[in-house]
Coordinates of C-alpha atoms in Angstrom, one line a residue:
Chain A
M1 CA -1.3 33.4 12.1
I2 CA -4.6 34.3 13.8
E3 CA -5.9 32.8 17.0
D4 CA -7.9 33.8 20.1
P5 CA -6.2 31.9 22.9
F6 CA -8.0 33.6 25.8
S7 CA -11.6 32.7 24.9
K8 CA -11.2 29.1 26.2
G9 CA -11.6 28.6 29.9
D10 CA -14.1 27.9 32.6
S11 CA -13.6 30.8 35.0
F12 CA -16.4 33.0 36.2
L13 CA -15.6 35.7 33.6
H14 CA -15.6 33.2 30.8
Q15 CA -19.2 32.3 31.7
A16 CA -20.5 35.8 32.3
N17 CA -23.0 37.3 29.8
P18 CA -21.1 39.0 26.9
V19 CA -23.6 42.0 27.1
V20 CA -22.5 42.6 30.7
K21 CA -18.9 42.3 29.8
I22 CA -19.1 44.7 26.9
I23 CA -20.8 47.3 29.0
S24 CA -18.3 46.9 31.8
A25 CA -15.3 47.0 29.5
A26 CA -16.6 50.2 27.7
A27 CA -17.4 52.0 31.0
L28 CA -14.1 51.0 32.7
T29 CA -12.1 52.0 29.6
L30 CA -13.9 55.3 29.4
V31 CA -13.2 56.4 33.0
V32 CA -9.6 55.2 33.0
A33 CA -8.7 56.6 29.5
L34 CA -10.1 60.0 30.3
S35 CA -8.7 60.6 33.8
K36 CA -6.0 63.2 34.1
S37 CA -4.4 62.2 37.4
F38 CA -2.5 59.1 38.6
I39 CA -4.8 57.9 41.4
P40 CA -7.8 56.7 39.3
V41 CA -5.4 55.2 36.8
F42 CA -3.6 53.2 39.5
A43 CA -7.0 52.1 40.8
G44 CA -8.0 51.1 37.2
L45 CA -4.8 49.1 36.9
L46 CA -5.5 47.3 40.2
V47 CA -9.0 46.5 39.0
S48 CA -7.7 45.2 35.7
L49 CA -5.2 42.9 37.5
V50 CA -8.0 41.6 39.8
L51 CA -10.1 40.8 36.7
L52 CA -7.2 39.1 35.0
A53 CA -6.6 37.0 38.0
S54 CA -10.3 36.0 38.2
A55 CA -10.3 35.1 34.5
R56 CA -7.3 32.9 35.5
L57 CA -5.2 34.4 32.7
F58 CA -1.9 35.1 34.4
C59 CA 0.1 33.5 31.7
G60 CA 3.0 34.2 29.4
T61 CA 0.8 34.8 26.3
V62 CA -0.9 37.8 28.0
F63 CA 2.4 39.4 28.9
R64 CA 3.9 38.7 25.4
R65 CA 0.9 40.4 23.9
M66 CA 1.3 43.2 26.4
A67 CA 4.9 43.8 25.3
A68 CA 3.7 43.9 21.7
I69 CA 1.1 46.7 22.3
N70 CA 3.7 48.8 24.1
G71 CA 5.5 49.6 20.8
F72 CA 3.6 52.9 20.4
I73 CA 4.2 53.6 24.0
V74 CA 8.0 53.2 23.6
F75 CA 7.7 55.6 20.7
L76 CA 6.0 58.1 23.0
W77 CA 8.7 57.7 25.6
I78 CA 11.3 58.5 23.0
T79 CA 9.6 61.6 21.6
L80 CA 7.5 63.1 24.4
P81 CA 10.2 63.9 27.0
L82 CA 12.5 65.4 24.4
T83 CA 9.9 67.4 22.6
Y84 CA 7.1 68.2 25.0
G85 CA 8.5 71.5 26.3
G86 CA 7.1 72.8 29.6
D87 CA 8.5 74.8 32.4
V88 CA 10.8 72.6 34.4
P89 CA 13.2 70.8 32.0
M90 CA 15.6 68.4 33.6
S91 CA 18.8 67.9 31.8
V92 CA 20.5 64.6 31.3
G93 CA 23.8 65.0 29.4
P94 CA 23.1 67.0 26.3
F95 CA 19.4 66.4 26.4
A96 CA 16.8 68.6 28.0
L97 CA 14.1 66.3 29.4
S98 CA 10.7 67.9 30.0
G99 CA 9.2 67.0 33.3
D100 CA 5.6 67.4 31.9
G101 CA 6.6 65.1 29.0
V102 CA 7.8 62.4 31.3
R103 CA 4.7 62.7 33.4
L104 CA 2.4 62.4 30.4
A105 CA 4.3 59.5 29.0
A106 CA 4.1 57.6 32.3
L107 CA 0.3 58.4 32.6
I108 CA -0.3 57.1 29.1
T109 CA 1.7 54.0 29.7
L110 CA -0.3 53.1 32.8
K111 CA -3.6 53.9 31.1
S112 CA -2.9 51.8 27.9
N113 CA -1.8 48.8 29.9
A114 CA -4.8 49.0 32.2
V115 CA -7.1 49.2 29.2
F116 CA -5.3 46.3 27.5
L117 CA -5.9 44.1 30.6
F118 CA -9.6 45.1 30.7
F119 CA -9.8 43.9 27.2
V120 CA -8.1 40.6 27.8
A121 CA -10.1 39.9 30.9
L122 CA -13.5 41.1 29.8
L123 CA -13.7 40.8 26.0
A124 CA -11.2 38.3 24.9
T125 CA -12.7 35.8 27.3
S126 CA -15.8 35.6 25.0
T127 CA -15.6 34.2 21.5
V128 CA -16.2 36.7 18.7
A129 CA -19.5 34.9 17.9
E130 CA -20.8 35.6 21.4
L131 CA -19.6 39.2 21.3
G132 CA -21.4 39.6 17.9
H133 CA -24.7 38.4 19.4
G134 CA -24.1 40.5 22.5
M135 CA -23.7 43.6 20.4
E136 CA -26.9 42.7 18.6
A137 CA -28.6 42.7 22.0
L138 CA -27.1 46.1 22.6
Q139 CA -28.9 47.5 19.5
V140 CA -25.8 47.7 17.3
P141 CA -27.1 47.8 13.7
P142 CA -27.7 44.2 12.6
K143 CA -25.7 44.7 9.3
L144 CA -22.7 45.8 11.3
C145 CA -23.0 42.7 13.6
F146 CA -23.4 40.5 10.5
L147 CA -20.2 42.1 9.0
I148 CA -18.2 41.4 12.2
L149 CA -19.4 37.8 12.5
F150 CA -18.8 37.1 8.8
L151 CA -15.4 38.8 8.8
Y152 CA -14.4 36.6 11.7
R153 CA -15.8 33.5 10.0
Y154 CA -13.7 34.1 6.9
I155 CA -10.4 35.6 8.0
F156 CA -9.1 32.1 8.8
V157 CA -10.2 30.8 5.4
I158 CA -8.8 33.7 3.5
S159 CA -5.6 33.6 5.5
A160 CA -5.1 29.9 4.6
E161 CA -5.8 30.9 1.0
Y162 CA -3.2 33.6 1.1
N163 CA -0.6 31.4 2.8
R164 CA -1.1 28.8 0.1
L165 CA -0.2 31.3 -2.6
A166 CA 2.8 32.6 -0.5
R167 CA 4.0 29.1 0.0
A168 CA 3.8 28.5 -3.8
A169 CA 5.9 31.6 -4.3
R170 CA 8.5 30.5 -1.8
I171 CA 8.8 27.1 -3.5
R172 CA 9.6 29.0 -6.7
C173 CA 12.5 30.6 -4.8
F174 CA 10.8 34.0 -4.2
K175 CA 13.0 35.9 -1.7
P176 CA 11.5 39.2 -0.4
R177 CA 13.8 42.1 -0.7
T178 CA 13.5 45.9 -0.9
N179 CA 12.8 46.1 -4.7
L180 CA 10.0 46.6 -7.2
H181 CA 9.9 42.9 -8.1
T182 CA 9.1 42.0 -4.5
Y183 CA 6.3 44.6 -4.2
K184 CA 4.9 43.5 -7.6
T185 CA 4.9 39.9 -6.4
Y186 CA 3.2 40.7 -3.1
A187 CA 0.7 42.8 -5.0
H188 CA -0.1 39.9 -7.4
L189 CA -0.3 37.5 -4.5
F190 CA -2.8 39.7 -2.7
A191 CA -4.7 40.5 -5.9
M192 CA -5.1 36.8 -6.5
T193 CA -6.4 36.4 -2.9
L194 CA -9.0 39.2 -3.7
V195 CA -10.1 37.4 -6.8
K196 CA -10.5 34.1 -4.9
S197 CA -12.3 35.9 -2.1
W198 CA -14.6 37.5 -4.6
N199 CA -15.5 34.2 -6.3
R200 CA -15.9 32.5 -2.9
S201 CA -18.3 35.2 -1.8
Q202 CA -20.5 34.6 -4.8
R203 CA -20.6 30.9 -4.0
V204 CA -21.3 31.5 -0.3
R205 CA -24.1 33.9 -1.1
E206 CA -25.8 31.5 -3.4
A207 CA -25.5 28.7 -0.9
M208 CA -26.9 30.8 1.9
L209 CA -29.8 32.1 -0.3
L210 CA -30.6 28.5 -1.1
R211 CA -30.9 27.7 2.6
G212 CA -33.3 30.5 3.1
F213 CA -30.9 33.1 4.7
N214 CA -32.9 36.2 5.8
G215 CA -30.1 38.4 7.1
R216 CA -29.9 37.0 10.7
F217 CA -27.8 34.4 12.4
Y218 CA -29.5 32.4 15.2
P219 CA -27.2 31.5 18.1
M220 CA -27.5 27.9 19.4
R221 CA -27.9 29.3 22.9
E222 CA -29.9 32.4 23.7
R223 CA -28.3 34.2 26.6
T224 CA -30.4 35.5 29.4
M225 CA -29.3 37.6 32.4
T226 CA -28.7 35.4 35.3
G227 CA -28.4 36.4 39.0
H228 CA -24.6 36.3 38.8
D229 CA -24.6 38.6 35.8
R230 CA -26.7 41.2 37.7
I231 CA -24.4 41.0 40.7
F232 CA -21.3 41.4 38.4
L233 CA -22.8 44.3 36.6
A234 CA -23.7 46.1 39.9
G235 CA -20.1 45.4 41.2
M236 CA -18.6 46.9 38.0
A237 CA -20.9 49.9 38.2
L238 CA -19.8 50.5 41.7
T239 CA -16.1 50.2 40.7
V240 CA -16.6 52.7 37.9
I241 CA -18.2 55.2 40.2
I242 CA -15.4 54.8 42.8
I243 CA -12.8 55.4 40.1
V244 CA -14.6 58.5 38.9
L245 CA -14.8 59.8 42.5
M246 CA -11.1 59.2 43.0
G247 CA -10.4 61.6 40.1
F248 CA -11.7 64.4 42.3
I249 CA -9.4 63.8 45.3
Chain B
M1 CA -1.4 52.8 12.4
H2 CA -3.4 52.8 15.6
I3 CA -3.6 55.2 18.4
S4 CA -3.7 53.3 21.7
E5 CA -6.3 53.9 24.3
G6 CA -5.6 56.5 26.9
V7 CA -3.7 59.0 24.7
L8 CA -6.4 61.2 23.2
S9 CA -8.6 63.8 24.9
A10 CA -12.4 63.5 25.4
S11 CA -13.2 66.1 22.7
V12 CA -11.1 64.4 20.1
L13 CA -12.5 61.0 21.0
A14 CA -16.1 62.3 20.8
G15 CA -15.5 64.1 17.5
G16 CA -13.9 61.1 15.9
G17 CA -16.6 58.9 17.3
A18 CA -19.4 61.1 15.9
L19 CA -17.8 61.3 12.4
T20 CA -17.4 57.5 12.4
V21 CA -21.1 57.0 13.4
I22 CA -22.2 59.3 10.5
G23 CA -19.9 57.5 8.0
T24 CA -20.9 54.0 9.2
T25 CA -24.6 54.9 9.0
I26 CA -24.3 56.1 5.4
G27 CA -22.1 53.1 4.6
L28 CA -24.6 50.6 6.0
K29 CA -27.5 52.4 4.2
K30 CA -25.7 51.9 0.9
L31 CA -25.0 48.2 1.8
D32 CA -27.8 45.9 0.9
Y33 CA -28.1 42.2 1.9
D34 CA -27.4 41.3 -1.6
R35 CA -23.8 42.6 -1.5
I36 CA -23.1 42.1 2.2
M37 CA -21.5 38.7 1.6
S38 CA -19.0 40.1 -0.9
V39 CA -18.2 43.0 1.3
A40 CA -17.6 40.8 4.3
I41 CA -15.3 38.3 2.5
L42 CA -13.4 41.1 0.7
S43 CA -13.0 42.8 4.1
S44 CA -11.5 39.6 5.5
A45 CA -9.0 39.6 2.7
F46 CA -8.0 43.2 3.7
F47 CA -7.8 42.1 7.3
V48 CA -5.4 39.3 6.2
A49 CA -3.4 41.9 4.1
S50 CA -2.9 44.0 7.2
L51 CA -1.0 41.1 8.7
V52 CA 1.3 40.7 5.7
H53 CA 4.7 42.3 6.2
V54 CA 6.7 43.4 3.2
P55 CA 10.4 44.1 3.5
L56 CA 11.7 47.7 3.7
G57 CA 15.4 48.0 4.1
P58 CA 16.5 46.1 7.2
G59 CA 13.0 46.0 8.7
S60 CA 9.5 45.4 7.4
V61 CA 6.2 47.2 7.3
H62 CA 2.7 45.9 7.2
L63 CA 0.3 46.8 4.4
L64 CA -2.7 49.0 5.1
L65 CA -4.3 49.1 1.6
N66 CA -7.1 51.4 2.8
G67 CA -6.9 53.3 -0.5
L68 CA -7.7 50.1 -2.4
M69 CA -10.5 49.4 0.1
G70 CA -12.0 52.8 -0.7
L71 CA -11.7 52.2 -4.4
I72 CA -13.5 48.9 -4.2
L73 CA -16.0 49.5 -1.4
G74 CA -16.8 53.3 -1.6
W75 CA -18.8 54.4 1.4
T76 CA -19.0 50.8 2.7
C77 CA -15.4 51.1 3.6
F78 CA -16.5 52.8 6.9
P79 CA -18.4 49.8 8.3
A80 CA -15.8 47.4 6.8
I81 CA -12.9 49.2 8.5
L82 CA -14.9 49.6 11.8
A83 CA -15.6 45.8 11.8
A84 CA -11.9 45.0 11.0
L85 CA -10.5 47.3 13.7
F86 CA -13.0 45.9 16.2
L87 CA -11.8 42.4 15.4
Q88 CA -8.2 43.5 15.7
A89 CA -9.0 45.0 19.1
V90 CA -10.7 41.7 20.3
L91 CA -8.2 39.3 18.8
F92 CA -4.9 41.1 19.2
Q93 CA -5.8 43.9 21.7
F94 CA -4.5 46.5 19.2
G95 CA -6.3 49.8 19.7
G96 CA -9.4 49.8 21.9
I97 CA -13.1 50.4 22.2
I98 CA -13.3 54.1 23.0
V99 CA -10.6 55.1 20.5
L100 CA -12.2 52.9 17.8
G101 CA -14.1 55.9 16.4
V102 CA -11.1 58.0 15.9
N103 CA -9.0 55.1 14.5
T104 CA -11.8 54.2 12.1
F105 CA -12.2 57.7 10.9
N106 CA -8.4 58.1 10.4
M107 CA -8.4 55.1 8.1
A108 CA -11.7 55.3 6.4
A109 CA -12.0 59.1 5.6
P110 CA -8.9 59.1 3.4
A111 CA -10.1 55.9 1.7
L112 CA -13.4 57.5 0.9
L113 CA -11.7 60.7 -0.4
C114 CA -9.5 58.6 -2.8
S115 CA -12.6 56.7 -3.9
C116 CA -14.4 60.0 -4.7
F117 CA -11.6 61.7 -6.6
L118 CA -9.7 58.9 -8.2
R119 CA -12.2 56.2 -9.1
S120 CA -13.3 57.7 -12.3
S121 CA -9.7 57.9 -13.7
L122 CA -8.9 54.3 -12.8
S123 CA -10.3 52.9 -16.0
A124 CA -8.3 55.3 -18.2
P125 CA -5.8 53.4 -20.3
G126 CA -2.1 53.6 -19.9
F127 CA -0.3 56.1 -17.7
K128 CA -3.3 58.0 -16.4
G129 CA -5.0 54.9 -14.9
A130 CA -1.8 53.7 -13.3
A131 CA -1.1 57.1 -11.9
A132 CA -4.6 57.3 -10.4
A133 CA -4.1 53.9 -8.7
Y134 CA -0.6 54.9 -7.4
A135 CA -2.1 58.2 -6.1
A136 CA -4.9 56.3 -4.3
G137 CA -2.3 54.1 -2.4
F138 CA 0.1 57.0 -1.7
F139 CA -2.4 59.6 -0.6
S140 CA -4.6 57.3 1.5
V141 CA -1.6 56.5 3.7
F142 CA -0.5 60.1 3.7
L143 CA -3.9 61.4 4.7
S144 CA -4.3 58.6 7.3
S145 CA -1.0 59.5 9.0
F146 CA -2.0 63.2 8.7
C147 CA -5.4 62.5 10.4
M148 CA -3.5 60.5 13.1
A149 CA -1.1 63.4 13.6
L150 CA -4.0 65.8 13.7
S151 CA -5.8 63.8 16.4
L152 CA -2.6 63.8 18.5
A153 CA -2.0 67.6 17.9
L154 CA -5.6 68.5 18.8
T155 CA -5.3 66.5 22.0
D156 CA -2.3 68.4 23.4
Q157 CA 0.0 71.0 21.9
G158 CA 2.9 69.0 23.3
F159 CA 2.2 66.2 20.8
I160 CA 3.0 68.4 17.8
K161 CA 6.6 67.2 17.4
T162 CA 5.5 63.5 17.9
A163 CA 2.8 64.1 15.2
E164 CA 5.3 65.5 12.8
I165 CA 7.5 62.4 13.3
V166 CA 4.5 60.2 12.6
V167 CA 3.9 61.7 9.2
A168 CA 7.6 61.7 8.3
A169 CA 8.1 58.0 9.4
N170 CA 5.2 56.9 7.2
F171 CA 6.7 58.4 4.1
P172 CA 8.4 55.2 2.9
I173 CA 5.2 53.3 3.5
M174 CA 3.3 55.8 1.3
I175 CA 5.7 55.0 -1.6
I176 CA 5.4 51.3 -1.2
E177 CA 1.6 51.4 -0.8
G178 CA 1.4 53.4 -4.0
F179 CA 3.3 50.8 -6.0
I180 CA 1.4 47.9 -4.5
T181 CA -2.0 49.5 -5.0
M182 CA -1.0 50.3 -8.6
F183 CA 0.0 46.7 -9.3
I184 CA -3.1 45.3 -7.7
V185 CA -5.5 47.5 -9.6
S186 CA -3.8 46.6 -12.9
F187 CA -4.0 42.9 -12.0
L188 CA -7.7 43.2 -11.1
T189 CA -8.5 45.2 -14.3
R190 CA -7.1 42.3 -16.3
V191 CA -8.4 39.4 -14.3
Q192 CA -11.6 40.2 -12.6
P193 CA -12.8 43.8 -13.4
E194 CA -16.2 43.2 -11.6
I195 CA -14.4 43.7 -8.3
L196 CA -13.5 47.3 -9.1
G197 CA -16.9 47.9 -10.6
M198 CA -18.7 46.8 -7.4
V199 CA -19.7 50.2 -6.2
R200 CA -21.3 51.2 -9.5
N201 CA -23.2 47.9 -9.9

C-alpha cells in the first residue's frame, strides 16, 4: 500500500546531502510555481528532466505517478476553458472556449509537472529518515521533525494492522456497497484501528522512556557538507537565478 | 483534497503559509513530550485512513476524517496534518512544499473549528451527541472544500466557477464523512473513551 521506491539508488543525487536537496527543491519550486510566463516554466521543466536523468530515475513508476497527480489538472482542463471568460473566446461546436482559460490551464499543467519532477529527483531520492534529520539541521522545530519521523515509522505498522481487520471483514463476506451498513463497517474497522494505535502508543512510550528517551533521535551517520554538496548547491543557486531572470525577458 | 503546486498566487501561498505557521506553533506549544507518541501514532492511523477508499455509487472516495482529528487532537491537529501532508508529498508526490501551508490550513482550520464548537456536546447522551459527531464530520469537509475554493477564488477571479464545482462535488463526501465520524465517535465512547478525552487530560 505504501512504499518509497525512489529512495534506493546510488546516483549522485541519492548521495547528496539532504539539506542541500531540500533547499534546492524549495527554491526551484518557488520560482517555477510563481512565474507567470511560459519561458521560465519551460526552463524549469528542462532542469527537472536533467535532474531526473541524473538521478537515473527515467522509469515507468515515475511516469505512472505522474499520471496520477494529473487528476486535478484534468479537472482544471475541463472547467477552466469553459468557465474562465476573457476577451477572445474561441468556439468549438456549441462551446465557447476561453483563450485565457486554455493558456492558464496549459501553464498550470507545465508548472505542476515540473514541480513533481523536482520532488522525485531531489526529495524522493532521500529516505524520510534522512529528510527528517535534514530538516532538523534547517532549524525546523524538533517536535515537528519528531512527529514526521515517528509518523513515517508507524504508518507501515498501522496500515498492516488495518489491513488485517479489513481481511477479517472480507473473510466474513463483507462486500462494500453504497449503503449505511458499509459505512458503519468501515467506521468500526477504523475505530478499532484507532483503539489499537492508542494502546500501541502507550506501550511504545513506556518502552522508550525505559530506554532513556529524551526527545531526540540520533542518526547513525552525521551528515556534513562535502565539496560535492557545495558545488551542487552553487549550481542550483545559479540555475534558480537564471530562471528568475528569464521571467523578465 | 489537495491543490497542486503552481496553481495559487504568491499572496495566497504566503497568507496560507503564515496562518499554518501560527497554528503549528500553537499546536506544538500545547504538545508535550509526554503525549507526542500518542499523537504521532494516532496521526499515522489517520494517514492510513486517508488511503482507504469507501464506495460511493459507481466510484469510490477516500476518507479525510479531519473533523475527527480535530475532535481528538485539538490544536495539535495543525502539526499532525502538516506532518501527514509533508509525508504524502514525499511518498506519493501529492501536493508540494510551497503549497503545503495552504493545504494544511484548509484541512486543519475546519478541524479546529469543529473541535472548538462541537467537542463539548459529544458526550451528551442520545441524539444530541450523535448529531454533534455527525456535524463534525460533515462541516469539517464542507469548510475544507470551502477554504480550498476560497484559495482558488482569491488567486484569480477566473477560478470562481471551478471553485463552485469543487464545493458541489464534495457534497456527497460530506454526507458520508458525517456518518462515518458519527459511528467512530460512538464506537470510541463505548470502547476507549480516553482517546476522545485526550485534549482535556
